Short mmCIF file of C-alpha atoms in Angstrom, two decimals:
data_model
loop_
_atom_site.label_atom_id
_atom_site.label_comp_id
_atom_site.label_asym_id
_atom_site.label_seq_id
_atom_site.Cartn_x
_atom_site.Cartn_y
_atom_site.Cartn_z
CA UNK A 1 -29.56 12.28 -9.16
CA UNK A 2 -26.14 9.37 -7.62
CA UNK A 3 -23.02 10.20 -7.60
CA UNK A 4 -22.10 7.86 -10.32
CA UNK A 5 -24.24 9.40 -12.53
CA UNK A 6 -22.34 12.92 -12.00
CA UNK A 7 -19.35 11.22 -12.26
CA UNK A 8 -20.27 10.06 -16.14
CA UNK A 9 -21.98 13.11 -17.34
CA UNK A 10 -19.25 15.43 -16.78
CA UNK A 11 -18.06 14.26 -20.33
CA UNK A 12 -15.21 11.40 -19.19
CA UNK A 13 -14.82 8.83 -16.31
CA UNK A 14 -13.32 9.54 -13.06
CA UNK A 15 -10.27 7.97 -12.13
CA UNK A 16 -12.05 6.16 -9.28
CA UNK A 17 -9.94 2.79 -9.57
CA UNK A 18 -6.45 2.76 -7.93
CA UNK A 19 -3.56 3.54 -10.73
CA UNK A 20 -1.06 1.52 -9.15
CA UNK A 21 0.01 -1.07 -11.58
CA UNK A 22 3.33 -0.91 -13.41
CA UNK A 23 3.54 -2.63 -16.60
CA UNK A 24 5.29 -5.65 -15.37
CA UNK A 25 2.54 -5.82 -12.75
CA UNK A 26 0.02 -6.12 -15.44
CA UNK A 27 1.46 -8.82 -17.50
CA UNK A 28 1.87 -10.93 -14.12
CA UNK A 29 -1.72 -10.97 -14.01
CA UNK A 30 -2.92 -10.77 -17.73
CA UNK A 31 -0.66 -13.67 -17.97
CA UNK A 32 -2.26 -15.42 -15.09
CA UNK A 33 -5.24 -15.07 -16.81
CA UNK A 34 -4.03 -16.82 -19.62
CA UNK A 35 -3.01 -19.96 -17.58
CA UNK A 36 -0.36 -21.07 -19.92
CA UNK A 37 0.12 -24.11 -17.57
CA UNK A 38 -3.11 -25.40 -17.50
CA UNK A 39 -3.15 -24.62 -21.48
CA UNK A 40 -0.47 -27.19 -21.79
CA UNK A 41 -1.92 -29.77 -19.80
CA UNK A 42 -5.58 -29.70 -20.15
CA UNK A 43 -6.67 -27.78 -23.91
CA UNK A 44 -2.74 -29.14 -25.52
CA UNK A 45 -3.45 -32.51 -25.31
CA UNK A 46 -6.66 -32.30 -27.53
CA UNK A 47 -3.95 -31.45 -30.26
CA UNK A 48 -1.73 -33.66 -29.71
CA UNK A 49 -3.51 -36.73 -29.63
CA UNK A 50 -5.53 -35.09 -32.63
CA UNK A 51 -1.55 -34.55 -35.08
CA UNK A 52 0.88 -35.97 -32.80
CA UNK A 53 3.82 -34.65 -33.61
CA UNK A 54 2.05 -31.84 -35.99
CA UNK A 55 1.07 -30.36 -33.02
CA UNK A 56 4.29 -28.37 -32.83
CA UNK A 57 3.32 -26.87 -36.26
CA UNK A 58 -0.05 -26.06 -35.30
CA UNK A 59 0.45 -24.26 -32.44
CA UNK A 60 3.11 -22.38 -34.49
CA UNK A 61 0.04 -21.28 -37.14
CA UNK A 62 -2.10 -20.00 -34.51
CA UNK A 63 0.87 -17.85 -32.69
CA UNK A 64 0.81 -16.37 -36.30
CA UNK A 65 -2.80 -15.87 -36.16
CA UNK A 66 -2.77 -14.69 -32.43
CA UNK A 67 -0.18 -12.02 -33.15
CA UNK A 68 -3.49 -10.19 -35.64
CA UNK A 69 -5.37 -10.70 -33.13
CA UNK A 70 -2.99 -9.27 -30.31
CA UNK A 71 -2.27 -6.01 -32.55
CA UNK A 72 -5.93 -5.20 -33.22
CA UNK A 73 -6.41 -5.34 -29.52
CA UNK A 74 -2.93 -3.30 -28.73
CA UNK A 75 -4.07 0.05 -30.82
CA UNK A 76 -8.23 -0.68 -29.60
CA UNK A 77 -6.67 -0.35 -26.02
CA UNK A 78 -4.54 2.07 -26.60
CA UNK A 79 -7.13 4.46 -28.53
CA UNK A 80 -9.94 3.39 -25.85
CA UNK A 81 -8.09 2.73 -22.27
CA UNK A 82 -11.17 1.70 -20.81
CA UNK A 83 -11.32 -1.00 -18.44
CA UNK A 84 -15.16 -2.83 -19.84
CA UNK A 85 -12.62 -4.00 -22.80
CA UNK A 86 -14.17 -4.85 -25.83
CA UNK A 87 -17.60 -4.00 -25.37
CA UNK A 88 -16.52 -0.73 -24.87
CA UNK A 89 -14.80 -0.58 -28.12
CA UNK A 90 -17.90 -2.37 -29.85
CA UNK A 91 -20.24 0.42 -28.49
CA UNK A 92 -18.38 3.27 -29.67
CA UNK A 93 -17.09 1.85 -33.19
CA UNK A 94 -19.66 -0.54 -34.26
CA UNK A 95 -23.06 0.93 -32.21
CA UNK A 96 -24.11 1.20 -28.80
CA UNK A 97 -26.91 -2.06 -29.48
CA UNK A 98 -24.15 -4.45 -30.74
CA UNK A 99 -22.11 -3.02 -28.22
CA UNK A 100 -24.14 -4.44 -25.39
CA UNK A 101 -24.58 -7.24 -27.36
CA UNK A 102 -20.90 -7.88 -26.41
CA UNK A 103 -20.87 -6.89 -23.17
CA UNK A 104 -23.53 -9.95 -22.63
CA UNK A 105 -21.10 -12.05 -24.54
CA UNK A 106 -18.31 -11.35 -22.51
CA UNK A 107 -19.97 -11.38 -19.21
CA UNK A 108 -21.32 -14.78 -19.94
CA UNK A 109 -18.79 -16.59 -21.07
CA UNK A 110 -16.47 -14.93 -18.50
CA UNK A 111 -19.00 -16.52 -15.38
CA UNK A 112 -18.94 -19.49 -17.23
CA UNK A 113 -15.01 -20.12 -17.74
CA UNK A 114 -14.72 -19.40 -14.18
CA UNK A 115 -17.11 -22.41 -13.57
CA UNK A 116 -15.27 -24.65 -15.95
CA UNK A 117 -12.22 -23.87 -15.08
CA UNK A 118 -12.67 -24.35 -11.49
CA UNK A 119 -14.09 -27.34 -11.93
CA UNK A 120 -11.12 -28.72 -12.95
CA UNK A 121 -9.44 -28.19 -9.79
CA UNK A 122 -10.36 -31.71 -7.96
CA UNK A 123 -8.82 -33.58 -10.88
CA UNK A 124 -5.27 -32.94 -10.41
CA UNK A 125 -5.70 -32.31 -6.74
CA UNK A 126 -6.83 -35.74 -6.40
CA UNK A 127 -3.53 -36.72 -7.67
CA UNK A 128 -1.93 -36.07 -3.98
CA UNK A 129 -5.71 -37.08 -2.46
CA UNK A 130 -8.44 -38.49 -3.63
CA UNK A 131 -10.97 -37.28 -1.64
CA UNK A 132 -9.86 -33.53 -3.17
CA UNK A 133 -12.73 -34.05 -6.16
CA UNK A 134 -16.27 -33.56 -7.17
CA UNK A 135 -18.41 -30.29 -8.09
CA UNK A 136 -17.65 -29.05 -4.06
CA UNK A 137 -13.75 -28.25 -4.83
CA UNK A 138 -14.79 -26.41 -7.50
CA UNK A 139 -17.27 -24.71 -5.50
CA UNK A 140 -14.79 -24.02 -2.87
CA UNK A 141 -12.07 -23.18 -4.87
CA UNK A 142 -14.46 -20.29 -6.43
CA UNK A 143 -15.13 -18.46 -2.77
CA UNK A 144 -11.62 -18.23 -1.79
CA UNK A 145 -10.69 -16.95 -4.48
CA UNK A 146 -13.28 -14.51 -4.57
CA UNK A 147 -12.31 -13.01 -1.48
CA UNK A 148 -8.81 -12.65 -3.18
CA UNK A 149 -9.77 -10.72 -5.67
CA UNK A 150 -11.71 -8.34 -3.74
CA UNK A 151 -8.29 -6.78 -2.75
CA UNK A 152 -6.27 -4.38 -4.45
CA UNK A 153 -5.31 -5.03 -7.61
CA UNK A 154 -2.05 -4.87 -6.87
CA UNK A 155 -1.44 -7.45 -3.92
CA UNK A 156 -3.63 -9.17 -6.80
CA UNK A 157 -0.77 -8.87 -8.67
CA UNK A 158 1.88 -10.01 -6.72
CA UNK A 159 -0.63 -13.15 -5.59
CA UNK A 160 -1.15 -14.15 -8.91
CA UNK A 161 3.11 -14.04 -9.39
CA UNK A 162 3.73 -16.07 -6.92
CA UNK A 163 1.19 -18.79 -8.41
CA UNK A 164 2.22 -17.89 -11.94
CA UNK A 165 5.78 -19.07 -10.80
CA UNK A 166 4.61 -21.90 -9.81
CA UNK A 167 2.90 -23.00 -12.91
CA UNK A 168 5.86 -21.80 -15.12
CA UNK A 169 8.65 -24.11 -12.78
CA UNK A 170 5.74 -27.12 -13.88
CA UNK A 171 6.39 -26.32 -17.31
CA UNK A 172 10.51 -25.86 -16.93
CA UNK A 173 10.50 -29.53 -15.86
CA UNK A 174 8.47 -30.98 -18.93
CA UNK A 175 10.57 -29.05 -20.94
CA UNK A 176 13.95 -30.19 -18.93
CA UNK A 177 12.64 -33.95 -18.93
CA UNK A 178 12.01 -33.78 -22.84
CA UNK A 179 15.12 -32.19 -24.18
CA UNK A 180 17.09 -34.58 -22.34
CA UNK A 181 15.85 -37.68 -23.16
CA UNK A 182 15.56 -36.64 -26.73
CA UNK A 183 14.12 -39.67 -29.04
CA UNK A 184 13.41 -37.91 -32.26
CA UNK A 185 14.60 -34.81 -34.00
CA UNK A 186 12.88 -31.43 -34.71
CA UNK A 187 11.59 -33.47 -38.14
CA UNK A 188 8.54 -34.67 -35.69
CA UNK A 189 7.11 -31.64 -35.65
CA UNK A 190 5.84 -31.90 -39.64
CA UNK A 191 4.70 -35.26 -38.73
CA UNK A 192 1.26 -35.18 -38.47
CA UNK A 193 -0.31 -38.39 -36.61
CA UNK A 194 -2.72 -39.84 -34.68
CA UNK A 195 -3.50 -43.33 -32.86
CA UNK A 196 -5.47 -45.82 -34.79
CA UNK A 197 -7.10 -48.85 -34.10
CA UNK A 198 -3.45 -50.45 -36.08
CA UNK A 199 -0.94 -48.44 -34.70
CA UNK A 200 -0.36 -44.88 -35.75
CA UNK A 201 -1.82 -43.39 -38.90
CA UNK A 202 -1.43 -40.70 -40.95
CA UNK A 203 -3.56 -37.74 -41.05
CA UNK A 204 -3.83 -34.76 -43.10
CA UNK A 205 -3.91 -30.89 -43.41
CA UNK A 206 -7.26 -30.18 -43.31
CA UNK A 207 -6.78 -31.58 -39.62
CA UNK A 208 -3.86 -28.82 -38.73
CA UNK A 209 -6.71 -27.23 -39.71
CA UNK A 210 -9.32 -27.99 -38.04
CA UNK A 211 -7.25 -27.86 -34.70
CA UNK A 212 -6.22 -24.19 -35.05
CA UNK A 213 -9.18 -23.08 -33.44
CA UNK A 214 -8.41 -24.60 -30.38
CA UNK A 215 -4.85 -24.19 -30.34
CA UNK A 216 -5.78 -20.38 -30.85
CA UNK A 217 -8.20 -20.92 -27.72
CA UNK A 218 -5.03 -22.06 -25.91
CA UNK A 219 -3.48 -18.31 -26.10
CA UNK A 220 -6.14 -16.93 -24.90
CA UNK A 221 -6.40 -14.83 -22.50
CA UNK A 222 -3.58 -11.78 -23.20
CA UNK A 223 -6.20 -9.61 -24.18
CA UNK A 224 -7.31 -9.46 -20.76
CA UNK A 225 -4.86 -6.60 -19.60
CA UNK A 226 -7.29 -3.86 -21.24
CA UNK A 227 -9.50 -4.96 -18.43
CA UNK A 228 -6.57 -3.02 -16.05
CA UNK A 229 -5.93 -0.38 -18.06
CA UNK A 230 -7.06 2.05 -15.96
CA UNK A 231 -5.04 0.77 -13.11
CA UNK A 232 -1.83 0.53 -14.86
CA UNK A 233 0.73 3.61 -14.58
CA UNK A 234 0.90 5.38 -18.00
CA UNK A 235 -1.67 3.19 -20.02
CA UNK A 236 -1.93 5.75 -23.03
CA UNK A 237 1.54 4.34 -23.56
CA UNK A 238 2.40 1.25 -22.02
CA UNK A 239 -0.99 -1.03 -22.69
CA UNK A 240 -0.28 -1.73 -26.30
CA UNK A 241 3.27 -3.51 -25.35
CA UNK A 242 1.49 -4.93 -22.45
CA UNK A 243 -0.77 -7.01 -24.40
CA UNK A 244 1.88 -8.08 -27.02
CA UNK A 245 5.12 -9.04 -24.39
CA UNK A 246 2.01 -10.92 -22.94
CA UNK A 247 1.47 -12.88 -26.23
CA UNK A 248 4.68 -13.54 -26.65
CA UNK A 249 5.58 -14.93 -24.04
CA UNK A 250 2.32 -17.43 -23.98
CA UNK A 251 3.27 -18.52 -27.38
CA UNK A 252 6.99 -19.68 -25.97
CA UNK A 253 5.80 -21.38 -22.52
CA UNK A 254 3.27 -23.28 -24.88
CA UNK A 255 5.08 -23.82 -27.34
CA UNK A 256 8.26 -25.20 -26.34
CA UNK A 257 7.35 -27.25 -23.47
CA UNK A 258 4.73 -28.89 -26.11
CA UNK A 259 8.10 -29.32 -28.34
CA UNK A 260 10.15 -30.91 -25.56
CA UNK A 261 7.33 -33.76 -25.24
CA UNK A 262 7.33 -34.76 -28.99
CA UNK A 263 10.92 -34.93 -29.24
CA UNK A 264 11.34 -36.56 -25.41
CA UNK A 265 8.41 -38.56 -25.49
CA UNK A 266 9.39 -42.87 -25.18
CA UNK A 267 6.92 -43.96 -27.48
CA UNK A 268 5.00 -41.92 -29.60
CA UNK A 269 2.20 -44.94 -30.73
CA UNK A 270 2.25 -44.60 -26.15
CA UNK A 271 1.46 -40.93 -25.95
CA UNK A 272 -0.53 -40.41 -29.04
CA UNK A 273 -2.42 -43.51 -27.45
CA UNK A 274 -2.74 -42.25 -23.65
CA UNK A 275 -6.00 -40.36 -22.17
CA UNK A 276 -4.06 -37.30 -20.06
CA UNK A 277 -0.75 -37.57 -22.85
CA UNK A 278 1.31 -34.66 -20.43
CA UNK A 279 0.97 -37.21 -17.10
CA UNK A 280 2.09 -40.38 -19.40
CA UNK A 281 5.18 -38.15 -20.56
CA UNK A 282 5.62 -37.62 -16.65
CA UNK A 283 5.37 -40.68 -15.61
CA UNK A 284 7.68 -41.79 -17.69
CA UNK A 285 10.14 -39.60 -17.88
CA UNK A 286 10.14 -38.19 -13.73
CA UNK A 287 7.73 -41.08 -12.06
CA UNK A 288 4.78 -41.08 -10.05
CA UNK A 289 6.44 -38.83 -7.14
CA UNK A 290 7.68 -35.67 -9.78
CA UNK A 291 3.54 -36.16 -11.70
CA UNK A 292 1.81 -35.97 -8.26
CA UNK A 293 3.72 -32.52 -7.97
CA UNK A 294 3.32 -31.42 -11.22
CA UNK A 295 -0.11 -32.14 -10.91
CA UNK A 296 -0.38 -30.23 -7.81
CA UNK A 297 1.36 -27.69 -9.32
CA UNK A 298 -1.38 -27.37 -12.10
CA UNK A 299 -3.74 -27.38 -9.99
CA UNK A 300 -2.09 -24.08 -8.23
CA UNK A 301 -2.38 -22.36 -11.82
CA UNK A 302 -5.66 -23.40 -12.50
CA UNK A 303 -6.46 -21.22 -8.66
CA UNK A 304 -4.46 -18.63 -10.33
CA UNK A 305 -6.42 -18.42 -13.47
CA UNK A 306 -9.70 -18.18 -11.41
CA UNK A 307 -8.30 -15.30 -9.38
CA UNK A 308 -7.22 -13.95 -12.52
CA UNK A 309 -10.70 -14.09 -14.43
CA UNK A 310 -12.76 -13.16 -11.31
CA UNK A 311 -10.73 -10.00 -11.37
CA UNK A 312 -11.12 -9.34 -14.85
CA UNK A 313 -14.87 -9.84 -14.90
CA UNK A 314 -15.72 -7.66 -12.14
CA UNK A 315 -14.09 -4.54 -13.73
CA UNK A 316 -16.07 -5.90 -16.68
CA UNK A 317 -19.36 -5.48 -14.56
CA UNK A 318 -18.09 -2.17 -12.35
CA UNK A 319 -18.01 -0.68 -15.96
CA UNK A 320 -20.94 -2.00 -17.13
CA UNK A 321 -22.80 -0.58 -13.90
CA UNK A 322 -20.61 2.98 -14.64
CA UNK A 323 -22.35 3.34 -18.11
CA UNK A 324 -25.60 3.13 -15.81
CA UNK A 325 -26.62 -0.27 -17.61
CA UNK A 326 -29.42 -1.40 -14.64
CA UNK A 327 -31.62 -0.06 -12.40
CA UNK A 328 -30.37 3.22 -10.50
CA UNK A 329 -30.08 1.27 -7.47
CA UNK A 330 -28.48 -2.12 -9.02
CA UNK A 331 -26.05 0.40 -10.82
CA UNK A 332 -24.90 2.54 -7.90
CA UNK A 333 -24.26 -0.89 -5.99
CA UNK A 334 -21.96 -2.28 -8.57
CA UNK A 335 -20.40 0.56 -9.79
CA UNK A 336 -19.11 1.54 -5.84
CA UNK A 337 -15.10 1.23 -5.50
CA UNK A 338 -13.96 -0.18 -2.04
CA UNK A 339 -12.54 3.20 -0.56
CA UNK A 340 -9.60 1.06 1.04
CA UNK A 341 -9.03 -1.29 -1.48
CA UNK A 342 -9.82 0.96 -4.57
CA UNK A 343 -11.64 -2.03 -5.74
CA UNK A 344 -15.25 -3.46 -7.04
CA UNK A 345 -15.63 -5.48 -3.67
CA UNK A 346 -19.79 -5.83 -4.76
CA UNK A 347 -19.29 -6.39 -8.36
CA UNK A 348 -16.72 -9.13 -7.62
CA UNK A 349 -18.67 -10.42 -4.84
CA UNK A 350 -21.42 -10.70 -7.21
CA UNK A 351 -19.53 -12.52 -10.13
CA UNK A 352 -18.15 -14.98 -7.77
CA UNK A 353 -21.49 -15.59 -6.34
CA UNK A 354 -22.77 -16.05 -10.05
CA UNK A 355 -19.76 -18.77 -10.80
CA UNK A 356 -20.20 -21.03 -7.83
CA UNK A 357 -23.86 -21.11 -8.73
CA UNK A 358 -22.98 -21.82 -12.24
CA UNK A 359 -19.83 -24.65 -11.16
CA UNK A 360 -22.52 -26.44 -8.62
CA UNK A 361 -25.80 -26.38 -10.93
CA UNK A 362 -24.85 -26.53 -14.49
CA UNK A 363 -22.92 -29.65 -15.96
CA UNK A 364 -19.50 -29.32 -17.23
CA UNK A 365 -20.26 -30.75 -20.62
CA UNK A 366 -23.33 -28.09 -21.38
CA UNK A 367 -20.70 -25.31 -19.82
CA UNK A 368 -17.91 -26.39 -22.46
CA UNK A 369 -20.33 -26.37 -25.11
CA UNK A 370 -22.28 -23.00 -23.70
CA UNK A 371 -18.44 -21.40 -24.59
CA UNK A 372 -17.56 -23.17 -27.57
CA UNK A 373 -17.78 -20.08 -29.69
CA UNK A 374 -17.45 -17.25 -27.95
CA UNK A 375 -13.82 -16.75 -28.23
CA UNK A 376 -14.14 -16.67 -32.25
CA UNK A 377 -17.04 -14.03 -31.59
CA UNK A 378 -15.66 -11.92 -29.49
CA UNK A 379 -12.01 -12.22 -31.81
CA UNK A 380 -14.52 -11.11 -35.11
CA UNK A 381 -16.22 -7.89 -33.23
CA UNK A 382 -12.28 -7.26 -32.16
CA UNK A 383 -11.37 -7.17 -35.39
CA UNK A 384 -14.99 -5.20 -36.97
CA UNK A 385 -14.16 -2.55 -34.19
CA UNK A 386 -10.27 -2.17 -35.26
CA UNK A 387 -10.95 -1.76 -39.22
CA UNK A 388 -13.35 1.03 -38.15
CA UNK A 389 -10.50 2.23 -36.30
CA UNK A 390 -9.09 4.99 -38.45
CA UNK A 391 -12.53 6.58 -39.72
CA UNK A 392 -11.95 10.77 -40.61
CA UNK A 393 -13.17 12.04 -37.36
CA UNK A 394 -12.30 9.16 -35.35
CA UNK A 395 -10.38 9.03 -31.95
CA UNK A 396 -6.44 8.42 -32.49
CA UNK A 397 -4.05 6.17 -30.49
CA UNK A 398 -1.43 8.13 -28.16
CA UNK A 399 0.02 5.19 -27.83
CA UNK A 400 0.35 1.62 -30.31
CA UNK A 401 -0.54 1.88 -34.09
CA UNK A 402 -0.49 -1.44 -35.77
CA UNK A 403 1.26 -1.59 -39.23
CA UNK A 404 -0.23 -2.20 -42.35
CA UNK A 405 -3.37 -1.42 -41.28
CA UNK A 406 -6.02 -2.39 -42.58
CA UNK A 407 -5.04 -5.56 -42.95
CA UNK A 408 -4.47 -7.39 -40.18
CA UNK A 409 -8.25 -6.59 -38.84
CA UNK A 410 -9.72 -7.67 -42.23
CA UNK A 411 -7.29 -11.02 -42.28
CA UNK A 412 -8.89 -11.51 -38.77
CA UNK A 413 -12.47 -11.11 -39.59
CA UNK A 414 -11.46 -13.30 -42.33
CA UNK A 415 -10.10 -16.19 -40.39
CA UNK A 416 -12.79 -15.69 -37.49
CA UNK A 417 -15.77 -15.81 -40.28
CA UNK A 418 -14.62 -19.14 -41.56
CA UNK A 419 -14.10 -20.40 -37.84
CA UNK A 420 -17.63 -19.56 -37.42
CA UNK A 421 -18.51 -21.45 -40.23
CA UNK A 422 -17.02 -24.41 -39.36
CA UNK A 423 -18.15 -24.60 -35.73
CA UNK A 424 -21.58 -24.18 -37.14
CA UNK A 425 -21.33 -26.57 -38.86
CA UNK A 426 -19.69 -29.40 -36.71
CA UNK A 427 -21.16 -28.29 -33.84
CA UNK A 428 -23.97 -25.55 -34.25
CA UNK A 429 -25.33 -25.79 -30.62
CA UNK A 430 -21.90 -23.80 -29.63
CA UNK A 431 -22.35 -20.64 -32.11
CA UNK A 432 -26.45 -20.61 -31.67
CA UNK A 433 -25.91 -20.30 -27.89
CA UNK A 434 -22.86 -17.17 -28.38
CA UNK A 435 -25.33 -15.72 -31.32
CA UNK A 436 -28.62 -16.24 -28.96
CA UNK A 437 -26.22 -14.38 -25.83
CA UNK A 438 -26.17 -11.76 -28.39
CA UNK A 439 -29.03 -11.54 -29.03
CA UNK A 440 -30.24 -10.92 -25.48
CA UNK A 441 -28.25 -8.40 -25.27
CA UNK A 442 -29.28 -5.86 -28.31
CA UNK A 443 -32.76 -6.99 -26.84
CA UNK A 444 -32.13 -5.93 -23.13
CA UNK A 445 -30.42 -2.78 -24.95
CA UNK A 446 -33.72 -2.35 -27.36
CA UNK A 447 -36.04 -2.70 -24.28
CA UNK A 448 -34.40 -0.95 -21.06
CA UNK A 449 -31.01 1.48 -21.80
CA UNK A 450 -32.42 2.62 -25.25
CA UNK A 451 -35.44 4.55 -23.91
CA UNK A 452 -33.69 5.93 -21.47
CA UNK A 453 -30.74 7.29 -23.58
CA UNK A 454 -30.33 10.80 -22.34
CA UNK A 455 -28.89 9.67 -19.44
CA UNK A 456 -27.80 6.04 -20.04
CA UNK A 457 -24.73 5.10 -21.58
CA UNK A 458 -23.31 7.94 -22.59
CA UNK A 459 -20.19 6.52 -23.32
CA UNK A 460 -17.65 9.46 -21.92
CA UNK A 461 -13.90 9.60 -22.84
CA UNK A 462 -11.34 7.43 -21.15
CA UNK A 463 -10.40 8.33 -17.38
CA UNK A 464 -7.41 11.15 -18.22
CA UNK A 465 -4.58 10.50 -16.96
CA UNK A 466 -1.78 12.23 -14.96
CA UNK A 467 1.81 11.14 -14.74
CA UNK A 468 4.01 12.36 -12.01
CA UNK A 469 6.92 12.19 -12.30
CA UNK A 470 7.89 11.03 -15.95
CA UNK A 471 6.43 7.62 -17.50
CA UNK A 472 5.90 4.95 -15.57
CA UNK A 473 6.45 1.67 -16.16
#
C-alpha cells in the first residue's frame, strides 16, 4: 500500500502543503487569477462595444449576480476547506460521479484558459517590440511561468503581488485620464448605444441582458481562493472573507476604470467604432508612449494570471491524485509534494506541459469556443452544492454562513440555467463541449474509480488545522 493511500485512508487528509499564507497573501494570488487589468482591456471592450455607456450598468448588475456566486463559494469553502475546490464539494454533496465530471470540467477548462491567456501576451508585448508576437511567445510564457509556479506558495504570493501592483497601476492611469478630462456625466451609464452604419444607434435592455454572462466572466477568478485553502492560516475562519474581499476588489477595479473611460472619452462615436476602445482612449488622452507603457503593463498582467492559474490547476490535479483518481503509479507521482518547496511540483509541471502543448497545437478560436460555457456550468454546480449545504446531518461551516439561505443558491441556479439556455441557443457548440467534458468525467468515474471504490475516492474529512498562538490573519 502506497504512502499516499495510507494518508487518505485514515479518515482525514494530512497536512502536506505548507500552511504559510496569510489572508492577505491568499488575496494577492486570488486577485492575480482574476487579473482585472486583462479583463478591462480584453473582456470589457466586448461589453463596451455592445452597449456603450450602459456597459457600466451591465458590469454593476453582473457584480450583484457575482455576490450570489461569491457567498455560495464562501460558505462551501468554509464547510469543506479542501484544496480541490468545486469538485470536492460536488462529490460530497451531489454524488461522486458528478464530482468527477466537475473535476474533468475544471481541469480541462483550466488548461485551456492558461493557453488562451498566454496567447494574448504577444498582442501587448508587440506594442513595444513587433517581433514579440505569435504562438511561440505564448508557449515561452507558459514554460517560464510554470517554473515560477513550482516554487513555494509564499514566494508565489509575493511574486504575483508585485505583478498585480503593476497591472493596478495601469488601471489607475486609465482612471485618472478619464476623470481628469470629463466629456459627459454619469447619465451616460444608462445610455445603451452601439456603433451603426450611420453613427451611434440605441439598443434595448435585451442587449444588456445578453452581455451579463460576459460581464460575469470578467469577474471570474475570486473563487480560486479555495484552491489555496490548505495553505492558508486559520482557513476555516478566513477563507470566506478572502473570497468576498477578492470579489469586492475585483468589481471596483474593473467598474471604476470603465466608468472613467465612458466619462472621459473625447468621442463616444469614435470610442465605440474602435476595435480596441481602451487603446483608442489611451492614445487620445495620453499619447503613443503612454499607450505602449500600459500595453507592456497589460502583458505583465497576463503573465501574472498565467502563474496564478497554473498554481490553481496544479493543486486541482494534486488533489485528484490524493483522492486516488488515477492508476497507482500516476497517483504517487502527481500526489507527491516537493520536500523543500512544499508544493506539488510534478502536478505543476504536468499542467505546464499540457498547457504549452494546447497553446501550440489548438487554434485560439477553438480554445475560446471550448471555454465559452464552462464558467456558467461550474457556477451551476456550485449553486446546486450550496442548496444541499444545510440538509440534516450534513457538515456545517465553522466560518462564514451566507444570509437568507436558501435564496442565494436558488437565484444562482435559476440564473445559470437561463445563461446555459441562452448559450445553447446562440452558441450551441460551447455548451455541447462543456457537457461532453462532464460526461467524459462521469464515464471515467464509472469505468475506473467506481469498480475500485473501496480504496479510491473515500473523500476523507478536511485537514484538521492547528493554530499556534491564536488566530492567524
